[in-house]
Tab-separated table of C-alpha atoms in Angstrom:
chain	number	residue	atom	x	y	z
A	1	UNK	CA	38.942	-9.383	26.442
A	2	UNK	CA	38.261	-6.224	28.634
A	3	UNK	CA	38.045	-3.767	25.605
A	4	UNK	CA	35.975	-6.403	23.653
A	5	UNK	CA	33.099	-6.326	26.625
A	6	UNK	CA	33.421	-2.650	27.143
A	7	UNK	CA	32.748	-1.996	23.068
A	8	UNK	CA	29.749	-4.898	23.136
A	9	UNK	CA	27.721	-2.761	26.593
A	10	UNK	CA	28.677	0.253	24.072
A	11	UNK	CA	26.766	-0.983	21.064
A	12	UNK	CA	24.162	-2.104	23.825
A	13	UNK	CA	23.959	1.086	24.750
A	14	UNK	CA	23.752	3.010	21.384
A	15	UNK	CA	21.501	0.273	20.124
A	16	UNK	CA	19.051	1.199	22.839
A	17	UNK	CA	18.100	4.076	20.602
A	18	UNK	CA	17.683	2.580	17.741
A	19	UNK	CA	13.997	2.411	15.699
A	20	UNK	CA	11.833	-0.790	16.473
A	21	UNK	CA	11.886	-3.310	13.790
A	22	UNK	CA	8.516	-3.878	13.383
A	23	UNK	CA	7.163	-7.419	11.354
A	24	UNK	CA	4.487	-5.767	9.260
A	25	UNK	CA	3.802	-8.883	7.117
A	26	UNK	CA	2.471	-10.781	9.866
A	27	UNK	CA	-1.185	-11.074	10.750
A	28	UNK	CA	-3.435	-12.998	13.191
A	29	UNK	CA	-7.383	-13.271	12.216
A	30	UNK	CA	-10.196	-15.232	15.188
A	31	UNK	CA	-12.470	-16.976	13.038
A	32	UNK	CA	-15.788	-17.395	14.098
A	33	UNK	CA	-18.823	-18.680	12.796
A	34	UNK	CA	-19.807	-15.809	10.385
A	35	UNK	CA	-16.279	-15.489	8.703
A	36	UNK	CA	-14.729	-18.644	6.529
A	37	UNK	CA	-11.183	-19.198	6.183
A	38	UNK	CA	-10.762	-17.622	2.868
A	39	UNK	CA	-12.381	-14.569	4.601
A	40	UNK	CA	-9.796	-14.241	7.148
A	41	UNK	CA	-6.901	-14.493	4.725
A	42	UNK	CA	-8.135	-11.370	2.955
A	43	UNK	CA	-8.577	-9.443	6.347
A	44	UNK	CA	-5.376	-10.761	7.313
A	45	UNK	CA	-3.661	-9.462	3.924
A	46	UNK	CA	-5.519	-6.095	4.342
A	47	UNK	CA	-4.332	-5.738	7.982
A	48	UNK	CA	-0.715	-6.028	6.341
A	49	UNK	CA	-1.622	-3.342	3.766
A	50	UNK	CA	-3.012	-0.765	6.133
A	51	UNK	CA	0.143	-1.759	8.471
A	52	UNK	CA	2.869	-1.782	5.787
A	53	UNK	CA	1.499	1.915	4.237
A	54	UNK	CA	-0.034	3.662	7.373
A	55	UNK	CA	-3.321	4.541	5.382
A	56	UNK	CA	-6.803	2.745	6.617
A	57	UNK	CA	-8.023	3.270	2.878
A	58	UNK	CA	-5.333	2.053	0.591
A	59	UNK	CA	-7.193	-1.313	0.866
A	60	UNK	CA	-9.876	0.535	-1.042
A	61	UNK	CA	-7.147	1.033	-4.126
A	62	UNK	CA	-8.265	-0.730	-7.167
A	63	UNK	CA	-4.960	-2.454	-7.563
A	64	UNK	CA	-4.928	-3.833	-4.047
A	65	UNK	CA	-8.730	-5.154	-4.523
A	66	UNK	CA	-8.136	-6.947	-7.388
A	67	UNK	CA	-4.972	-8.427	-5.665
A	68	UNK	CA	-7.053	-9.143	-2.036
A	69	UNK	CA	-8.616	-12.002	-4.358
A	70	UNK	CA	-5.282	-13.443	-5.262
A	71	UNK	CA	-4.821	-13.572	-1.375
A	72	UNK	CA	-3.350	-16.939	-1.593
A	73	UNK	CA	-0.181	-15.914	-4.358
A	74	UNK	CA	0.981	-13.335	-1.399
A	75	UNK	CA	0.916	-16.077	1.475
A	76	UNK	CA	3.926	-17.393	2.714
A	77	UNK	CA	3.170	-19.364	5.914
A	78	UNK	CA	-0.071	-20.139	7.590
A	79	UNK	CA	-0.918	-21.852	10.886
A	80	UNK	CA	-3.550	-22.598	13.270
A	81	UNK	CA	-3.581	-21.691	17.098
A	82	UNK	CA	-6.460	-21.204	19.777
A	83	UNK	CA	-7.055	-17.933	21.680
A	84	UNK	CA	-10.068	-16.957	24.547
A	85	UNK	CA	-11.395	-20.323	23.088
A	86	UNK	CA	-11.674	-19.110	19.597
A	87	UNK	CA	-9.481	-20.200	16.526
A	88	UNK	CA	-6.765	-18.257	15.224
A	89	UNK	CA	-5.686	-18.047	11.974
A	90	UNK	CA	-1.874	-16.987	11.717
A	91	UNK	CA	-0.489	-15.708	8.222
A	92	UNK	CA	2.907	-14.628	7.740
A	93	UNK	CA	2.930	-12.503	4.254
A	94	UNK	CA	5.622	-12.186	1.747
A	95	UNK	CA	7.528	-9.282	2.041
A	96	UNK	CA	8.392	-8.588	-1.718
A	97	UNK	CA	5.217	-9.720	-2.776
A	98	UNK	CA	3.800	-7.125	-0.813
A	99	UNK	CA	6.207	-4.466	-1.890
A	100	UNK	CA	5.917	-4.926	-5.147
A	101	UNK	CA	1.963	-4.692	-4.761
A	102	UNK	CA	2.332	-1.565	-3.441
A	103	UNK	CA	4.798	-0.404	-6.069
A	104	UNK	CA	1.704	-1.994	-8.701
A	105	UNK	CA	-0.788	-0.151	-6.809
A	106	UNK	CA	1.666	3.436	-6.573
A	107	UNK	CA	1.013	2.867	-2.462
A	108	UNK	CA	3.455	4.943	-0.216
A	109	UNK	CA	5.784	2.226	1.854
A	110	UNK	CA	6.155	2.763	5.704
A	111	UNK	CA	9.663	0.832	6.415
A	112	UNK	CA	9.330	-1.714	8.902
A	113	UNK	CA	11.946	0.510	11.389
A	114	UNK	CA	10.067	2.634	13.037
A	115	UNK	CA	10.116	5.068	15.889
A	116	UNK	CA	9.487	3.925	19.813
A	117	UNK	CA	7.147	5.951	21.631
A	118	UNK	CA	7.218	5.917	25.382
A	119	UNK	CA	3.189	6.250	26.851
A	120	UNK	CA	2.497	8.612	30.219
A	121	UNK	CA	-0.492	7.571	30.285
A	122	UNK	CA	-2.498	9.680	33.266
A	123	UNK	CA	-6.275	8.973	34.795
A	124	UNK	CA	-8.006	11.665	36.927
A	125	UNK	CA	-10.863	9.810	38.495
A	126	UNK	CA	-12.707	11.529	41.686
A	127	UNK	CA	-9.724	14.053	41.891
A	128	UNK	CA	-7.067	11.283	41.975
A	129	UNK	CA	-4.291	11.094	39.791
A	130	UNK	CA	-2.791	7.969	38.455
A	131	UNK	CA	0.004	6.871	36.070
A	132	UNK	CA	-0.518	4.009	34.419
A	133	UNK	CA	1.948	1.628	34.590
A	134	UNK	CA	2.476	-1.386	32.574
A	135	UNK	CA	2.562	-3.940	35.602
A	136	UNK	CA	-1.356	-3.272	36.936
A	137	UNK	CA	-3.868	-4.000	34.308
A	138	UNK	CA	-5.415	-0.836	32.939
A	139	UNK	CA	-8.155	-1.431	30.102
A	140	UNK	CA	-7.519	1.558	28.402
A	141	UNK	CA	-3.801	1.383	28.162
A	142	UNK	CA	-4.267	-2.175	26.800
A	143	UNK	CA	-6.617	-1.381	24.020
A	144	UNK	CA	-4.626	1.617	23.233
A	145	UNK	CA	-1.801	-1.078	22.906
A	146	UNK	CA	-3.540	-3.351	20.608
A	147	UNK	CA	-5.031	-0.508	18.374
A	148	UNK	CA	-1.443	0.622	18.225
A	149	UNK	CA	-0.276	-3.178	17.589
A	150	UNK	CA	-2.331	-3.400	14.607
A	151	UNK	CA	-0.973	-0.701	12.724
A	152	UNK	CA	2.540	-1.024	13.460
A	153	UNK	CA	3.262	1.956	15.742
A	154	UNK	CA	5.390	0.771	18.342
A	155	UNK	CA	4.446	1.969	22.071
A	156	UNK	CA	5.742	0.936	25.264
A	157	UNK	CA	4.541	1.531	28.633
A	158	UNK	CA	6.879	2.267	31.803
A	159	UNK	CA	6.808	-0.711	33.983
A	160	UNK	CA	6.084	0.674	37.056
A	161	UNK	CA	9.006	-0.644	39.195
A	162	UNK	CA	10.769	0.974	42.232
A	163	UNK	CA	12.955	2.980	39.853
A	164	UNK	CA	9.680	4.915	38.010
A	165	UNK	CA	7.564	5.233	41.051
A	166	UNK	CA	10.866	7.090	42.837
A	167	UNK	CA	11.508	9.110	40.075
A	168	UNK	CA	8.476	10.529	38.678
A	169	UNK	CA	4.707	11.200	40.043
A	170	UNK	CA	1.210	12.352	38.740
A	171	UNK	CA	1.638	15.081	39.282
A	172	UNK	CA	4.660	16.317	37.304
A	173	UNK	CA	2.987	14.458	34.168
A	174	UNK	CA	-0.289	16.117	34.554
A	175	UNK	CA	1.512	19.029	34.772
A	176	UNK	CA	3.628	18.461	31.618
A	177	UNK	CA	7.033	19.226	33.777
A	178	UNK	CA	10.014	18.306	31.350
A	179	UNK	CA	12.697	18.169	34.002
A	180	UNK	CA	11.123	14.869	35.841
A	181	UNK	CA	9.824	13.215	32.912
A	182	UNK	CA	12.901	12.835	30.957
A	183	UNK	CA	14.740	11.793	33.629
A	184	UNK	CA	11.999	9.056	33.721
A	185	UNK	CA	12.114	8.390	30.365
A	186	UNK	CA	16.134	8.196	30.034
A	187	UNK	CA	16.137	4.885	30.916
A	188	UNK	CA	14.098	3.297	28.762
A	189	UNK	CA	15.763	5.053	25.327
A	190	UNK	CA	12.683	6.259	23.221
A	191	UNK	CA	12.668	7.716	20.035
A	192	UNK	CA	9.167	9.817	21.211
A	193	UNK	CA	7.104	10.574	24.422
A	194	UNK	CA	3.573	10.623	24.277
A	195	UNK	CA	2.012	12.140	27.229
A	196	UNK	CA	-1.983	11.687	27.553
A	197	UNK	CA	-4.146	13.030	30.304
A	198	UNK	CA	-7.439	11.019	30.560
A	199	UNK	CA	-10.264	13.094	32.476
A	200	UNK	CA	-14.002	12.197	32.215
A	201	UNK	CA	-14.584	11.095	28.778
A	202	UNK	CA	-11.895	13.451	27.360
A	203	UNK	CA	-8.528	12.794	26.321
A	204	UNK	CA	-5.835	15.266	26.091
A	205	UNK	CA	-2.523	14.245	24.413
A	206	UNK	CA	0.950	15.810	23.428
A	207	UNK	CA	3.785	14.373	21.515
A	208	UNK	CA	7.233	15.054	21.675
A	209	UNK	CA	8.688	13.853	18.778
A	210	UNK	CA	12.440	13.717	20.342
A	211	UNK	CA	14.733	11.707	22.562
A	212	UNK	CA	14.945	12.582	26.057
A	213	UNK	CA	17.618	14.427	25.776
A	214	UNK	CA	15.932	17.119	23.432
A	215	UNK	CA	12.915	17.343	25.327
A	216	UNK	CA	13.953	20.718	26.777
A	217	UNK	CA	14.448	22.097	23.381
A	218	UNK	CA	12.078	23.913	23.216
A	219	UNK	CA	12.652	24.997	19.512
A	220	UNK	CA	11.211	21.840	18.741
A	221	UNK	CA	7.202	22.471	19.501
A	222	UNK	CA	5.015	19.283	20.209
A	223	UNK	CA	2.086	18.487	18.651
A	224	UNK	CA	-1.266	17.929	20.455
A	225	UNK	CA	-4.641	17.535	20.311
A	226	UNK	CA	-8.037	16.829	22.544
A	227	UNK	CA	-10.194	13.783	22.062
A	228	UNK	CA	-13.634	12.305	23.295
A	229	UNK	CA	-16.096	9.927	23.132
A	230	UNK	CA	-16.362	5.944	22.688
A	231	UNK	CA	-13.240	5.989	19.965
A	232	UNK	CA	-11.091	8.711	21.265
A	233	UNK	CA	-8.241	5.953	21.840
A	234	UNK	CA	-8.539	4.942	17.729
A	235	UNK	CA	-8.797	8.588	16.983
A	236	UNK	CA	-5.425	9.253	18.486
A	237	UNK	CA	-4.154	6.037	17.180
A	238	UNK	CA	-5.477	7.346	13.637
A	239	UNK	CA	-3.326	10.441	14.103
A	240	UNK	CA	-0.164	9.463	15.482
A	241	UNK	CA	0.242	6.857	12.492
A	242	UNK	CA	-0.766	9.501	9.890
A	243	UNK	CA	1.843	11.788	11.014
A	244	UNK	CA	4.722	8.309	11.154
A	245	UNK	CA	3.488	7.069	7.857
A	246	UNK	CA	3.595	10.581	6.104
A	247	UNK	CA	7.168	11.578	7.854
A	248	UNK	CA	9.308	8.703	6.570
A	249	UNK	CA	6.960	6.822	3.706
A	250	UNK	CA	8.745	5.974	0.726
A	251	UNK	CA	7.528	6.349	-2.791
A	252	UNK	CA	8.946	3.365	-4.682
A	253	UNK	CA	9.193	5.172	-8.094
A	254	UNK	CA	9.072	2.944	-11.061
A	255	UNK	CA	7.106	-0.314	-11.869
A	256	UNK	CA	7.850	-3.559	-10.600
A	257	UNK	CA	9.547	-6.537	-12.703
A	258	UNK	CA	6.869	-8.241	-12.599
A	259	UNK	CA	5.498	-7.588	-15.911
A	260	UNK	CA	5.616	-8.821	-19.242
A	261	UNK	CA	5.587	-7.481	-23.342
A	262	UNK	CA	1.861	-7.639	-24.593
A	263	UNK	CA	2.610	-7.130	-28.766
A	264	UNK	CA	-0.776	-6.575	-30.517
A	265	UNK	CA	-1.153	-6.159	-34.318
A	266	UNK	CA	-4.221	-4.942	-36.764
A	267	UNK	CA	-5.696	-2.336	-34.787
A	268	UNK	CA	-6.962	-0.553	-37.246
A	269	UNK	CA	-9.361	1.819	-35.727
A	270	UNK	CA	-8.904	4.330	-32.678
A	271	UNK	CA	-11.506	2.687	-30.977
A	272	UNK	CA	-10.098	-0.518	-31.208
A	273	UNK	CA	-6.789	0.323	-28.834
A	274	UNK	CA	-9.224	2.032	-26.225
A	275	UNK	CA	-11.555	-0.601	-26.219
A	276	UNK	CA	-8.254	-3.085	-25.660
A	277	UNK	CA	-6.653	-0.801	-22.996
A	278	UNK	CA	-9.781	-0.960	-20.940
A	279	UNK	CA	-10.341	-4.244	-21.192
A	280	UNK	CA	-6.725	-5.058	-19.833
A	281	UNK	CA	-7.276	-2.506	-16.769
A	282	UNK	CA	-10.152	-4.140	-15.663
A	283	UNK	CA	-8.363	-8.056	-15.775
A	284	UNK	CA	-8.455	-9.026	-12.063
A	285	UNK	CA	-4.630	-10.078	-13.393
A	286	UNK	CA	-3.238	-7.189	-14.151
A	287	UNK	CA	-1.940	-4.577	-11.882
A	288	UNK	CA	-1.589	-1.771	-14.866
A	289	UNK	CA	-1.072	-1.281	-18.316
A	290	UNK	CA	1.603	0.804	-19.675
A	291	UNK	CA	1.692	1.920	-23.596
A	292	UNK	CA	5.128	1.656	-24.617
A	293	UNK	CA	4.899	1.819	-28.539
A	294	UNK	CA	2.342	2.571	-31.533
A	295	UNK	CA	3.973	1.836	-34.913
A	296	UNK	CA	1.870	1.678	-38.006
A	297	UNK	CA	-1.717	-0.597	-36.874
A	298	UNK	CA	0.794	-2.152	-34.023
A	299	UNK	CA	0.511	-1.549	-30.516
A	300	UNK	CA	2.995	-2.511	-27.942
A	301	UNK	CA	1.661	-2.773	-23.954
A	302	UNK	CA	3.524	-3.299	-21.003
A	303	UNK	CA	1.276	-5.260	-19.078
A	304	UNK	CA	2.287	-5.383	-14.978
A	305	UNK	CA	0.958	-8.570	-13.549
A	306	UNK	CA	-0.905	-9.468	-10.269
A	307	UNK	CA	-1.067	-12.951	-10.570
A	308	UNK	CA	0.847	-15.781	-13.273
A	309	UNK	CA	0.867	-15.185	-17.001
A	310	UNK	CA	-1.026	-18.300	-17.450
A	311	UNK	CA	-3.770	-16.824	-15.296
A	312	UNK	CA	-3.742	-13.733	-17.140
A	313	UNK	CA	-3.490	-15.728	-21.115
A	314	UNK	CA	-6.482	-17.172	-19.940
A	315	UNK	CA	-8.242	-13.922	-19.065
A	316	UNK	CA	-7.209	-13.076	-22.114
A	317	UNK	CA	-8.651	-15.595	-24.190
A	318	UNK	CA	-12.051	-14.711	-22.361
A	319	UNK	CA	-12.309	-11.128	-23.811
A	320	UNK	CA	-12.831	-12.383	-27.222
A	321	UNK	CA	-11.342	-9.414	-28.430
A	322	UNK	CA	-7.988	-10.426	-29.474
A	323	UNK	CA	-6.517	-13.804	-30.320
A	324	UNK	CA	-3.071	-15.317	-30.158
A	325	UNK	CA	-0.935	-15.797	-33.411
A	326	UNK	CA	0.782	-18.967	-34.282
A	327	UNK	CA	4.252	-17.468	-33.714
A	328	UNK	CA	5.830	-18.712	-30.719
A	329	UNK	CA	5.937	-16.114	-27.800
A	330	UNK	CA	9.685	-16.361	-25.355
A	331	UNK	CA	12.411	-14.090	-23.508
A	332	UNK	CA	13.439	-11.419	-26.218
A	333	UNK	CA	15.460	-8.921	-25.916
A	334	UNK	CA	13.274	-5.412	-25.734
A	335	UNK	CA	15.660	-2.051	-26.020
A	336	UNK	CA	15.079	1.506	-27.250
A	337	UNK	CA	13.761	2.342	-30.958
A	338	UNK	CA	17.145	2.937	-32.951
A	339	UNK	CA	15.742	5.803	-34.280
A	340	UNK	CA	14.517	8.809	-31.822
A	341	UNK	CA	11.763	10.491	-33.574
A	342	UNK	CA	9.978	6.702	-33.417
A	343	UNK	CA	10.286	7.210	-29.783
A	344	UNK	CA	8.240	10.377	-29.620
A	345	UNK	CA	5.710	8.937	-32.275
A	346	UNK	CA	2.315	9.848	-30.808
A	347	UNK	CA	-0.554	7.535	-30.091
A	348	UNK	CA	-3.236	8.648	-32.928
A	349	UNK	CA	-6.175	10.958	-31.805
A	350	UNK	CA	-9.727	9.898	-32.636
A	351	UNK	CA	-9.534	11.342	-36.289
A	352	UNK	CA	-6.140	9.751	-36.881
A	353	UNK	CA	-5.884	6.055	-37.936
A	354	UNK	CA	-3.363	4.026	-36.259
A	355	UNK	CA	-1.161	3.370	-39.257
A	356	UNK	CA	-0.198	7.222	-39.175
A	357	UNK	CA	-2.769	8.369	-42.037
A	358	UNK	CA	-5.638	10.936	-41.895
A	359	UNK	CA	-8.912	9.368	-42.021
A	360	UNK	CA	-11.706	10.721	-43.760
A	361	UNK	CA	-13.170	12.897	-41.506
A	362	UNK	CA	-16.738	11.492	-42.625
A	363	UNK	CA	-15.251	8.252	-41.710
A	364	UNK	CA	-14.253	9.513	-37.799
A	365	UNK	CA	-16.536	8.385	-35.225
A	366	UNK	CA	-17.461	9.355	-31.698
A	367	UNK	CA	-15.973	8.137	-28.682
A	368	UNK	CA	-18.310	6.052	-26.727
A	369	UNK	CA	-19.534	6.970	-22.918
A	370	UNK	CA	-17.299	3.995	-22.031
A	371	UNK	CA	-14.254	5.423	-23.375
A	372	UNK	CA	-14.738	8.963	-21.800
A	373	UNK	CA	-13.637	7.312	-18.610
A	374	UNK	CA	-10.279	6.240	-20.311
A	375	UNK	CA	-7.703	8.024	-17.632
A	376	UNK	CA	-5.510	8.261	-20.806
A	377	UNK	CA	-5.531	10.593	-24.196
A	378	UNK	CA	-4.933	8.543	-26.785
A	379	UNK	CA	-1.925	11.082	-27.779
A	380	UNK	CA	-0.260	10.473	-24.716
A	381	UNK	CA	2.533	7.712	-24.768
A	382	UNK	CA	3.938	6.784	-21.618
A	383	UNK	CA	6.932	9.174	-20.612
A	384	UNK	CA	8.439	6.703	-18.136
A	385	UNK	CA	8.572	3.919	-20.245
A	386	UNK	CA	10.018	5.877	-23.024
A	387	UNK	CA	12.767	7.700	-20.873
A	388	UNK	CA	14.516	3.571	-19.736
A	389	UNK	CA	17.973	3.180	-19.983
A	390	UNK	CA	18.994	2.289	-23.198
A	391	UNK	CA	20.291	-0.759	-22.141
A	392	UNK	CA	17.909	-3.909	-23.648
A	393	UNK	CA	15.865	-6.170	-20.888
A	394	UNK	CA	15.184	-9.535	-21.044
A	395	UNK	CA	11.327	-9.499	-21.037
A	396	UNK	CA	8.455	-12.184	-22.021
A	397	UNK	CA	6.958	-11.072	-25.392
A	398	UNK	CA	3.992	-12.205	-25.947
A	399	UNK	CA	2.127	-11.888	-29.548
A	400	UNK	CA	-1.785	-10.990	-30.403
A	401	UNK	CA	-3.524	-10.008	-33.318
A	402	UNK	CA	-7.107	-7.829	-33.123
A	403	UNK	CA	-9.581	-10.546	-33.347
A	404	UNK	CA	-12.849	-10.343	-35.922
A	405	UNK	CA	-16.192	-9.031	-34.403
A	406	UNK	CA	-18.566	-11.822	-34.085
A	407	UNK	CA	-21.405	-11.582	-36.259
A	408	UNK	CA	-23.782	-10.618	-33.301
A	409	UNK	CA	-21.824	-7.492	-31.980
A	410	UNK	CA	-22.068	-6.035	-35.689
A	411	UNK	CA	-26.073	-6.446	-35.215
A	412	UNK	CA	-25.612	-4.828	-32.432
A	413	UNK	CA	-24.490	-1.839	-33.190
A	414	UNK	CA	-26.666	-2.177	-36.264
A	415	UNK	CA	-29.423	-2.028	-34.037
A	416	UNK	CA	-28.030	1.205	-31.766
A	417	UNK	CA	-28.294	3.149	-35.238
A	418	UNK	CA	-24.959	2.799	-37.156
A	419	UNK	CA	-24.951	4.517	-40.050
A	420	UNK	CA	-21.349	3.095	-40.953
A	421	UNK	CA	-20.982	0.264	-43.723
A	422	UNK	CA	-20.025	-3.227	-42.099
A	423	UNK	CA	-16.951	-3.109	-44.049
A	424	UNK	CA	-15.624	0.176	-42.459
A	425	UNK	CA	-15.857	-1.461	-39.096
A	426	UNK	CA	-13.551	-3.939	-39.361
């Protein structure tokens, strides 16, 4: 029994050194009388996006926009509390939903363990030095601890018992003497030590990004930095989780399983297939569109969803472009082309038809201004998707055909100028 409590205070020591576990996917939103409900579920999801990838603009990413209105599909548990007389909206976010957003939306990942960072924090008002301490209220310690909060970097204060205020003054902080503050800092096991000098309305700060016991290596140089005005405590915020996020982000490489087999014949023309492709990029369903296969006037897409497929069968049904066939759609099994040179088969340039045969070069026609924004050549066929394992997934297939042009778009173009015959349009 005597071993088995000395190895549990031995984990309890080790474990003291440990990463904070930090719950990313949880968000708390005060509504007040200029913001709905349904507006603080989106702030709350982008709080967990700028927390869970370290970067204030990744809720700017297309993917993530189009996802912030599908708010509701990435909820997991909501409730209702009161705070300073205001309501508070509390959202607790699913983890893999979010993940695989990011993984949609190619969004770096900042794992949820991340390094503690021990504060000496340090005023100079009227010639007197203080520390600040996390027992007596300091407003700018607090604020720095909710801006902190908000993004997920963990920071602790020192509590300002007997054993700190024995151990360590001013002084030796202001001075930046190593000796004194890491035997203040020993006890409370931090992964870094922030020190930040607060003078006027100028903010001087150092990290070192070490344990106590390596902050005399001095082979190890800290970084630092000088702040002011009105936002110099968000500034340094900004920085320190810019330099956590980039260190240990992680690039989830691949696409997530969320997706599905979009099989379109009878695309006869070029234009057709870029005219398709950018219609599915811009469905508030989908995530991204992959090309997997062109054979003959058949196109194959690999469609990665956002939302349900019924939500996105219905978008498709509203593009009036292409139009399900009577064949039913189900879980088929999708492998590797048998034969390799069908894998490398090119997507047709502009003055190749899609079956594989020159066109008649008086017969080619220009790519609209539209197009030119296509982030895609059409002779470019998705190297990732070609290079899968050879080893067949069960995916949902599901089967289109290129729908006619209503009478009214051919007058259209009719009217831009079209020298073309009808017949070659179709």
């Amino acid at each position: 029994m005597r071993n088995f409590a000395c190895l549990i205070l031995l984990c309890l020591t080790f474990s003291g050194y440990a990463a904070t576990q930090v719950n990313i996917y949880r968000s708390e939103v005060a509504l007040d009388q200029e913001q709905n409900e349904d507006q603080a579920r989106i702030q709350g999801m982008e709080n967990v996006i700028i927390r869970a990838t370290g970067e204030k603009d990744a809720v700017d990413n297309p993917v993530v926009k189009k996802a912030l209105s599908h708010h509701r599909l990435y909820l997991s548990q909501i409730s209702y509390g009161q705070k300073d007389d205001q309501k508070i909206v509390k959202m607790q976010f699913s983890a893999k939903q979010i993940r695989t957003l990011l993984t949609q939306a190619q969004l770096p990942f900042w794992p949820e363990k991340r390094a503690t960072i021990l504060v000496w924090y340090v005023e100079d008002q009227n010639f007197q030095r203080n520390i600040a301490w996390e027992n007596v209220a300091n407003a700018n310690v607090q604020q720095l601890k909710q801006l902190a909060e908000k993004r997920g970097l963990p920071l602790i204060v020192p509590v300002g018992d007997f054993d700190d205020i024995t151990s360590i003054e001013a002084s030796d902080i202001w001075g930046e003497f190593l000796q004194p503050i890491r035997d203040a800092s020993e006890r409370y096991h931090p992964d870094a030590i922030l020190i930040i000098r607060a003078q006027s309305d100028t903010l001087n700060w150092k990290l070192y990004d070490q344990t106590p016991e390596k902050l005399l290596d001095i082979s190890v140089p800290p970084m630092s930095g000088s702040l002011s005005g009105d936002d110099d405590l968000s500034q340094l915020v900004d920085q320190l989780t810019q330099y956590y996020a980039n260190k240990n982000r992680v690039v989830v490489a691949g696409q997530s399983s969320h997706s599905m087999i979009l099989n379109v014949k009878h695309l006869n023309r070029a234009v057709h297939f870029f005219k398709l492709e950018q219609a599915l990029n811009q469905l508030s369903s989908v995530a991204s569109v992959d090309t997997i296969q062109v054979q003959g006037d058949e196109v194959t897409f690999r469609v990665h969803l956002l939302t349900t497929q019924e939500a996105f069968e219905q978008e498709l049904a509203s593009l009036n472009l292409i139009e399900r066939l009577p064949e039913a759609s189900g879980d088929v099994s999708l492998g590797q082309p048998a034969d390799d040179s069908q894998t490398e088969q090119s997507l047709p340039s502009e003055e190749t038809a899609i079956d594989g045969a020159l066109t008649n070069p008086s017969l080619s026609e220009e790519r609209s201004p539209e197009d030119s924004t296509e982030k895609k050549s059409v002779n470019e066929v998705d190297a990732q998707t070609m290079n899968q394992s050879p080893a067949a997934a069960s995916v949902t297939v599901l089967q289109y055909q290129w729908h006619e042009r209503p009478v009214s778009e051919q007058s259209d173009n009719a009217q831009t100028g079209s020298s073309q015959d009808a017949s070659s349009l179709n």
